[in-house]
Tab-separated table of C-alpha atoms in Angstrom:
chain	number	residue	atom	x	y	z
A	1	UNK	CA	126.326	75.465	124.448
A	2	UNK	CA	123.593	74.512	121.970
A	3	UNK	CA	123.601	70.945	120.758
A	4	UNK	CA	124.391	70.092	117.147
A	5	UNK	CA	120.684	69.459	116.499
A	6	UNK	CA	119.720	72.847	117.982
A	7	UNK	CA	122.436	74.591	115.965
A	8	UNK	CA	121.209	72.900	112.789
A	9	UNK	CA	117.633	73.975	113.522
A	10	UNK	CA	118.699	77.591	114.076
A	11	UNK	CA	120.437	77.641	110.684
A	12	UNK	CA	117.862	75.646	108.728
A	13	UNK	CA	116.400	76.860	105.462
A	14	UNK	CA	112.718	76.654	104.605
A	15	UNK	CA	111.616	74.086	102.040
A	16	UNK	CA	109.268	74.936	99.184
A	17	UNK	CA	106.457	73.324	101.161
A	18	UNK	CA	107.310	75.389	104.252
A	19	UNK	CA	107.210	78.569	102.200
A	20	UNK	CA	103.884	77.676	100.586
A	21	UNK	CA	102.380	76.964	104.007
A	22	UNK	CA	103.586	80.302	105.393
A	23	UNK	CA	102.146	82.126	102.373
A	24	UNK	CA	98.826	80.384	102.970
A	25	UNK	CA	98.854	81.421	106.627
A	26	UNK	CA	99.565	85.046	105.683
A	27	UNK	CA	96.446	84.838	103.510
A	28	UNK	CA	94.412	83.141	106.228
A	29	UNK	CA	90.903	84.356	107.032
A	30	UNK	CA	91.875	84.201	110.716
A	31	UNK	CA	93.540	87.482	111.662
A	32	UNK	CA	95.689	86.003	114.442
A	33	UNK	CA	97.094	83.392	112.079
A	34	UNK	CA	97.922	86.077	109.549
A	35	UNK	CA	99.691	88.239	112.100
A	36	UNK	CA	101.686	85.339	113.556
A	37	UNK	CA	102.767	84.193	110.085
A	38	UNK	CA	103.948	87.688	109.132
A	39	UNK	CA	105.922	87.930	112.371
A	40	UNK	CA	107.456	84.489	111.823
A	41	UNK	CA	108.566	85.302	108.279
A	42	UNK	CA	110.069	88.596	109.466
A	43	UNK	CA	112.018	86.848	112.189
A	44	UNK	CA	113.304	84.085	109.921
A	45	UNK	CA	114.563	86.325	107.132
A	46	UNK	CA	116.257	88.578	109.704
A	47	UNK	CA	117.712	85.691	111.705
A	48	UNK	CA	121.344	86.166	112.760
A	49	UNK	CA	123.883	85.033	111.863
A	50	UNK	CA	122.200	82.855	109.212
A	51	UNK	CA	118.981	84.301	107.769
A	52	UNK	CA	116.525	82.027	106.007
A	53	UNK	CA	117.650	82.838	102.470
A	54	UNK	CA	115.270	80.309	100.916
A	55	UNK	CA	112.308	82.016	102.540
A	56	UNK	CA	113.576	85.466	101.543
A	57	UNK	CA	113.831	84.469	97.900
A	58	UNK	CA	110.693	82.330	97.790
A	59	UNK	CA	107.895	83.964	99.775
A	60	UNK	CA	107.272	86.718	97.196
A	61	UNK	CA	106.679	84.139	94.481
A	62	UNK	CA	103.358	83.261	96.113
A	63	UNK	CA	100.436	85.498	95.245
A	64	UNK	CA	98.800	84.601	98.569
A	65	UNK	CA	101.609	86.405	100.395
A	66	UNK	CA	100.737	89.763	98.873
A	67	UNK	CA	96.998	89.135	99.012
A	68	UNK	CA	97.246	88.584	102.757
A	69	UNK	CA	99.615	91.508	103.308
A	70	UNK	CA	97.274	93.833	101.431
A	71	UNK	CA	94.358	92.752	103.622
A	72	UNK	CA	96.421	93.329	106.760
A	73	UNK	CA	97.402	96.835	105.667
A	74	UNK	CA	93.738	97.614	104.982
A	75	UNK	CA	92.594	96.173	108.312
A	76	UNK	CA	91.632	98.183	111.385
A	77	UNK	CA	94.354	96.459	113.456
A	78	UNK	CA	97.199	98.954	113.680
A	79	UNK	CA	99.709	96.378	114.922
A	80	UNK	CA	98.871	94.175	111.934
A	81	UNK	CA	99.270	97.092	109.538
A	82	UNK	CA	102.649	97.920	110.984
A	83	UNK	CA	103.829	94.303	110.895
A	84	UNK	CA	102.778	93.934	107.236
A	85	UNK	CA	104.599	97.131	106.236
A	86	UNK	CA	107.700	96.056	108.152
A	87	UNK	CA	107.733	92.727	106.322
A	88	UNK	CA	107.541	94.447	102.927
A	89	UNK	CA	110.442	96.649	103.975
A	90	UNK	CA	112.530	93.639	104.983
A	91	UNK	CA	111.717	91.789	101.770
A	92	UNK	CA	112.778	94.739	99.599
A	93	UNK	CA	115.284	96.620	101.745
A	94	UNK	CA	117.913	98.592	99.885
A	95	UNK	CA	121.559	97.730	100.302
A	96	UNK	CA	123.359	100.157	97.971
A	97	UNK	CA	126.647	99.575	99.775
A	98	UNK	CA	126.592	95.941	98.579
A	99	UNK	CA	125.011	96.120	95.104
A	100	UNK	CA	126.436	92.851	93.823
A	101	UNK	CA	125.809	90.617	96.830
A	102	UNK	CA	123.285	87.857	96.265
A	103	UNK	CA	121.062	88.978	99.189
A	104	UNK	CA	120.777	92.380	97.522
A	105	UNK	CA	119.910	90.707	94.207
A	106	UNK	CA	117.073	88.890	95.964
A	107	UNK	CA	115.797	92.155	97.420
A	108	UNK	CA	115.848	93.709	93.940
A	109	UNK	CA	113.852	90.758	92.617
A	110	UNK	CA	111.380	91.011	95.493
A	111	UNK	CA	111.013	94.733	94.911
A	112	UNK	CA	109.860	94.091	91.362
A	113	UNK	CA	107.332	91.423	92.421
A	114	UNK	CA	105.946	93.624	95.202
A	115	UNK	CA	105.398	96.497	92.781
A	116	UNK	CA	103.435	94.344	90.352
A	117	UNK	CA	100.784	93.196	92.820
A	118	UNK	CA	97.460	94.980	92.140
A	119	UNK	CA	96.120	97.309	94.808
A	120	UNK	CA	99.093	97.177	97.133
A	121	UNK	CA	100.114	100.815	96.725
A	122	UNK	CA	96.520	101.927	97.213
A	123	UNK	CA	96.581	100.066	100.531
A	124	UNK	CA	99.632	102.111	101.506
A	125	UNK	CA	97.620	105.307	101.011
A	126	UNK	CA	95.085	104.014	103.533
A	127	UNK	CA	97.867	103.158	105.995
A	128	UNK	CA	99.345	106.641	105.653
A	129	UNK	CA	95.978	108.327	106.125
A	130	UNK	CA	94.556	106.183	108.932
A	131	UNK	CA	97.480	104.474	110.650
A	132	UNK	CA	99.240	105.491	113.844
A	133	UNK	CA	102.540	107.357	113.640
A	134	UNK	CA	104.340	104.028	113.979
A	135	UNK	CA	102.391	102.528	111.089
A	136	UNK	CA	102.986	105.610	108.968
A	137	UNK	CA	106.723	105.361	109.584
A	138	UNK	CA	106.673	101.653	108.714
A	139	UNK	CA	104.690	102.344	105.528
A	140	UNK	CA	107.045	105.128	104.462
A	141	UNK	CA	110.115	102.976	105.119
A	142	UNK	CA	108.592	100.223	102.978
A	143	UNK	CA	107.736	102.649	100.169
A	144	UNK	CA	111.263	104.090	100.232
A	145	UNK	CA	112.717	100.624	99.905
A	146	UNK	CA	110.259	99.451	97.236
A	147	UNK	CA	110.864	102.597	95.152
A	148	UNK	CA	114.664	102.515	95.453
A	149	UNK	CA	116.304	102.137	92.033
A	150	UNK	CA	113.091	100.815	90.491
A	151	UNK	CA	111.651	103.179	87.908
A	152	UNK	CA	108.575	101.049	87.288
A	153	UNK	CA	107.602	101.043	90.963
A	154	UNK	CA	108.191	104.789	91.176
A	155	UNK	CA	105.700	105.369	88.371
A	156	UNK	CA	103.158	102.983	89.926
A	157	UNK	CA	103.454	104.846	93.226
A	158	UNK	CA	103.062	108.240	91.549
A	159	UNK	CA	100.012	107.026	89.606
A	160	UNK	CA	98.263	105.689	92.716
A	161	UNK	CA	95.257	107.946	93.455
A	162	UNK	CA	95.911	110.146	96.479
A	163	UNK	CA	99.498	108.978	97.012
A	164	UNK	CA	101.432	112.073	95.934
A	165	UNK	CA	99.027	114.390	97.723
A	166	UNK	CA	99.399	112.330	100.896
A	167	UNK	CA	103.198	112.366	100.654
A	168	UNK	CA	103.286	116.123	100.048
A	169	UNK	CA	101.017	116.692	103.035
A	170	UNK	CA	103.357	114.495	105.059
A	171	UNK	CA	106.221	116.932	104.484
A	172	UNK	CA	104.524	119.427	106.778
A	173	UNK	CA	102.887	117.194	109.402
A	174	UNK	CA	103.927	114.485	111.835
A	175	UNK	CA	107.272	113.647	113.394
A	176	UNK	CA	110.664	114.435	111.890
A	177	UNK	CA	110.988	110.733	111.063
A	178	UNK	CA	107.726	110.594	109.136
A	179	UNK	CA	108.458	113.856	107.337
A	180	UNK	CA	111.853	112.501	106.351
A	181	UNK	CA	110.152	109.324	105.123
A	182	UNK	CA	107.726	111.275	102.943
A	183	UNK	CA	110.637	113.248	101.525
A	184	UNK	CA	112.595	110.044	100.858
A	185	UNK	CA	109.754	108.477	98.874
A	186	UNK	CA	109.229	111.658	96.847
A	187	UNK	CA	112.957	111.938	96.143
A	188	UNK	CA	113.029	108.378	94.810
A	189	UNK	CA	109.927	108.921	92.689
A	190	UNK	CA	111.209	112.033	90.934
A	191	UNK	CA	114.831	110.868	90.712
A	192	UNK	CA	114.267	107.444	89.155
A	193	UNK	CA	111.360	108.083	86.793
A	194	UNK	CA	110.843	110.985	84.403
A	195	UNK	CA	107.099	110.410	83.997
A	196	UNK	CA	106.642	110.203	87.770
A	197	UNK	CA	108.479	113.498	88.167
A	198	UNK	CA	106.124	115.084	85.638
A	199	UNK	CA	103.119	113.811	87.576
A	200	UNK	CA	104.414	115.421	90.758
A	201	UNK	CA	105.216	118.706	89.025
A	202	UNK	CA	101.745	118.674	87.474
A	203	UNK	CA	100.037	119.095	90.830
A	204	UNK	CA	98.962	122.583	91.860
A	205	UNK	CA	101.384	124.682	93.916
A	206	UNK	CA	104.011	121.939	94.314
A	207	UNK	CA	106.954	124.228	93.589
A	208	UNK	CA	105.529	126.984	95.767
A	209	UNK	CA	105.262	124.537	98.637
A	210	UNK	CA	108.818	123.264	98.142
A	211	UNK	CA	110.155	126.818	97.970
A	212	UNK	CA	108.283	127.569	101.180
A	213	UNK	CA	110.064	124.678	102.875
A	214	UNK	CA	113.424	125.921	101.600
A	215	UNK	CA	113.032	129.357	103.134
A	216	UNK	CA	111.403	128.142	106.334
A	217	UNK	CA	113.049	129.035	109.636
A	218	UNK	CA	112.639	125.391	110.625
A	219	UNK	CA	115.898	123.608	109.803
A	220	UNK	CA	114.248	120.277	109.074
A	221	UNK	CA	111.731	121.826	106.677
A	222	UNK	CA	114.588	123.632	105.009
A	223	UNK	CA	116.499	120.393	104.453
A	224	UNK	CA	113.481	118.430	103.183
A	225	UNK	CA	112.543	121.034	100.597
A	226	UNK	CA	116.074	121.310	99.251
A	227	UNK	CA	116.448	117.521	99.044
A	228	UNK	CA	113.390	117.139	96.814
A	229	UNK	CA	114.402	120.036	94.576
A	230	UNK	CA	117.837	118.453	94.216
A	231	UNK	CA	116.166	115.195	93.134
A	232	UNK	CA	114.145	117.097	90.519
A	233	UNK	CA	117.376	118.529	89.135
A	234	UNK	CA	118.330	115.046	87.904
A	235	UNK	CA	115.415	115.217	85.461
A	236	UNK	CA	116.424	117.477	82.595
A	237	UNK	CA	112.868	118.374	81.646
A	238	UNK	CA	112.155	119.655	85.169
A	239	UNK	CA	114.992	122.176	85.315
A	240	UNK	CA	113.345	124.849	83.103
A	241	UNK	CA	110.232	124.722	85.277
A	242	UNK	CA	112.352	125.097	88.398
A	243	UNK	CA	114.171	128.057	86.872
A	244	UNK	CA	110.896	129.702	85.828
A	245	UNK	CA	109.615	129.315	89.373
A	246	UNK	CA	112.742	131.148	90.640
A	247	UNK	CA	113.754	128.162	92.724
A	248	UNK	CA	117.369	129.369	92.801
A	249	UNK	CA	116.277	132.354	94.879
A	250	UNK	CA	114.728	130.010	97.455
A	251	UNK	CA	117.899	127.910	97.511
A	252	UNK	CA	120.012	131.013	98.110
A	253	UNK	CA	117.814	131.890	101.067
A	254	UNK	CA	118.065	128.327	102.303
A	255	UNK	CA	121.827	128.655	102.491
A	256	UNK	CA	121.512	131.414	105.062
A	257	UNK	CA	118.571	129.856	106.904
A	258	UNK	CA	120.367	126.812	108.282
A	259	UNK	CA	123.594	126.192	110.164
A	260	UNK	CA	126.243	126.209	107.432
A	261	UNK	CA	128.313	123.602	109.268
A	262	UNK	CA	125.839	120.938	108.143
A	263	UNK	CA	128.018	119.763	105.276
A	264	UNK	CA	125.628	117.341	103.650
A	265	UNK	CA	122.819	119.864	103.548
A	266	UNK	CA	125.087	122.474	102.013
A	267	UNK	CA	126.431	120.012	99.455
A	268	UNK	CA	122.882	119.063	98.474
A	269	UNK	CA	122.014	122.720	98.030
A	270	UNK	CA	125.137	123.253	95.970
A	271	UNK	CA	124.236	120.388	93.638
A	272	UNK	CA	120.754	121.788	93.113
A	273	UNK	CA	121.978	125.342	92.566
A	274	UNK	CA	124.618	124.280	90.064
A	275	UNK	CA	122.030	122.338	88.078
A	276	UNK	CA	119.727	125.346	87.993
A	277	UNK	CA	122.310	128.115	87.650
A	278	UNK	CA	122.510	130.152	84.493
A	279	UNK	CA	124.773	132.922	85.719
A	280	UNK	CA	128.325	133.045	86.968
A	281	UNK	CA	127.259	134.958	90.084
A	282	UNK	CA	125.039	132.128	91.306
A	283	UNK	CA	127.800	129.570	90.875
A	284	UNK	CA	130.212	131.834	92.764
A	285	UNK	CA	127.690	132.194	95.586
A	286	UNK	CA	127.187	128.425	95.772
A	287	UNK	CA	130.936	127.739	95.753
A	288	UNK	CA	131.474	130.299	98.509
A	289	UNK	CA	128.759	128.669	100.582
A	290	UNK	CA	130.385	125.257	100.283
A	291	UNK	CA	133.816	126.689	101.143
A	292	UNK	CA	132.398	128.269	104.310
A	293	UNK	CA	130.738	124.973	105.175
A	294	UNK	CA	133.979	123.044	104.761
A	295	UNK	CA	135.743	125.548	107.005
A	296	UNK	CA	133.003	125.328	109.619
A	297	UNK	CA	132.225	129.009	109.140
A	298	UNK	CA	128.878	130.787	109.197
A	299	UNK	CA	127.798	132.387	105.941
A	300	UNK	CA	127.451	136.118	106.001
A	301	UNK	CA	130.541	137.629	104.394
A	302	UNK	CA	129.523	136.838	100.831
A	303	UNK	CA	127.959	139.886	99.197
A	304	UNK	CA	125.057	137.921	97.722
A	305	UNK	CA	124.234	136.157	100.988
A	306	UNK	CA	124.824	138.956	103.488
A	307	UNK	CA	121.834	139.494	105.759
A	308	UNK	CA	120.922	142.350	107.992
A	309	UNK	CA	122.056	141.927	111.593
């Protein structure tokens, strides 16, 4: 068994001086020192069963922390890029199941400080364009967490040159994990900030691309497209544009394109269709689709959704 001194060391909390020294190391001109400091901070704030709460709440208050992290993300060292993105994820990670816990409050505070640091989101664009698949996944996870329930960060992300285009491209390329990450960031952006949603809709052929995903024969593409359209439906100003683009037709096709036993996917489609629907027939079709899904049945008997054998 560990001694009392060892147990105390394992559960110790960083002092203000400790935190300042770690921030300085993250901003070191020596790459190895930077990398080791980032790894150490990640380990301490994730320490079980007693994370270093002082470090979690204090490290983001030092500008040198973000200055060093930005340099690491922009570096040519892929391991360093990934480690820096992972740290930002851990500092801001979403915990919606525990919204009133103090650790979650710290993450919310960190999220705001991360979003205010100049040039950080532009560094993410570089990581997404040049990083390995592992770095891309780490960057997307961090962006999802940083954008969660933070309208200001969502707008900053949407305004970052090249970011939206890179995320949209990511819906069609890479692994399922990275495509899901790109979708998650886009969903947050358009769901939490009206102006960000307008910026996304303002890009050429966005709705055509999303409709293409909805009617794709690839189940994952189908799900990603519907998820983003559903997020748009939470912005009142976007709904007329979605209607004009005949998005409901794509959603109706999506309901027959994927296994109807996937309840969450069907429920997401239903939410989007109900937000867009203007006719009783569409709402009946959507309700029928959900009923079939709940019963574990395959769509095909509904007149509006019947397909040729």
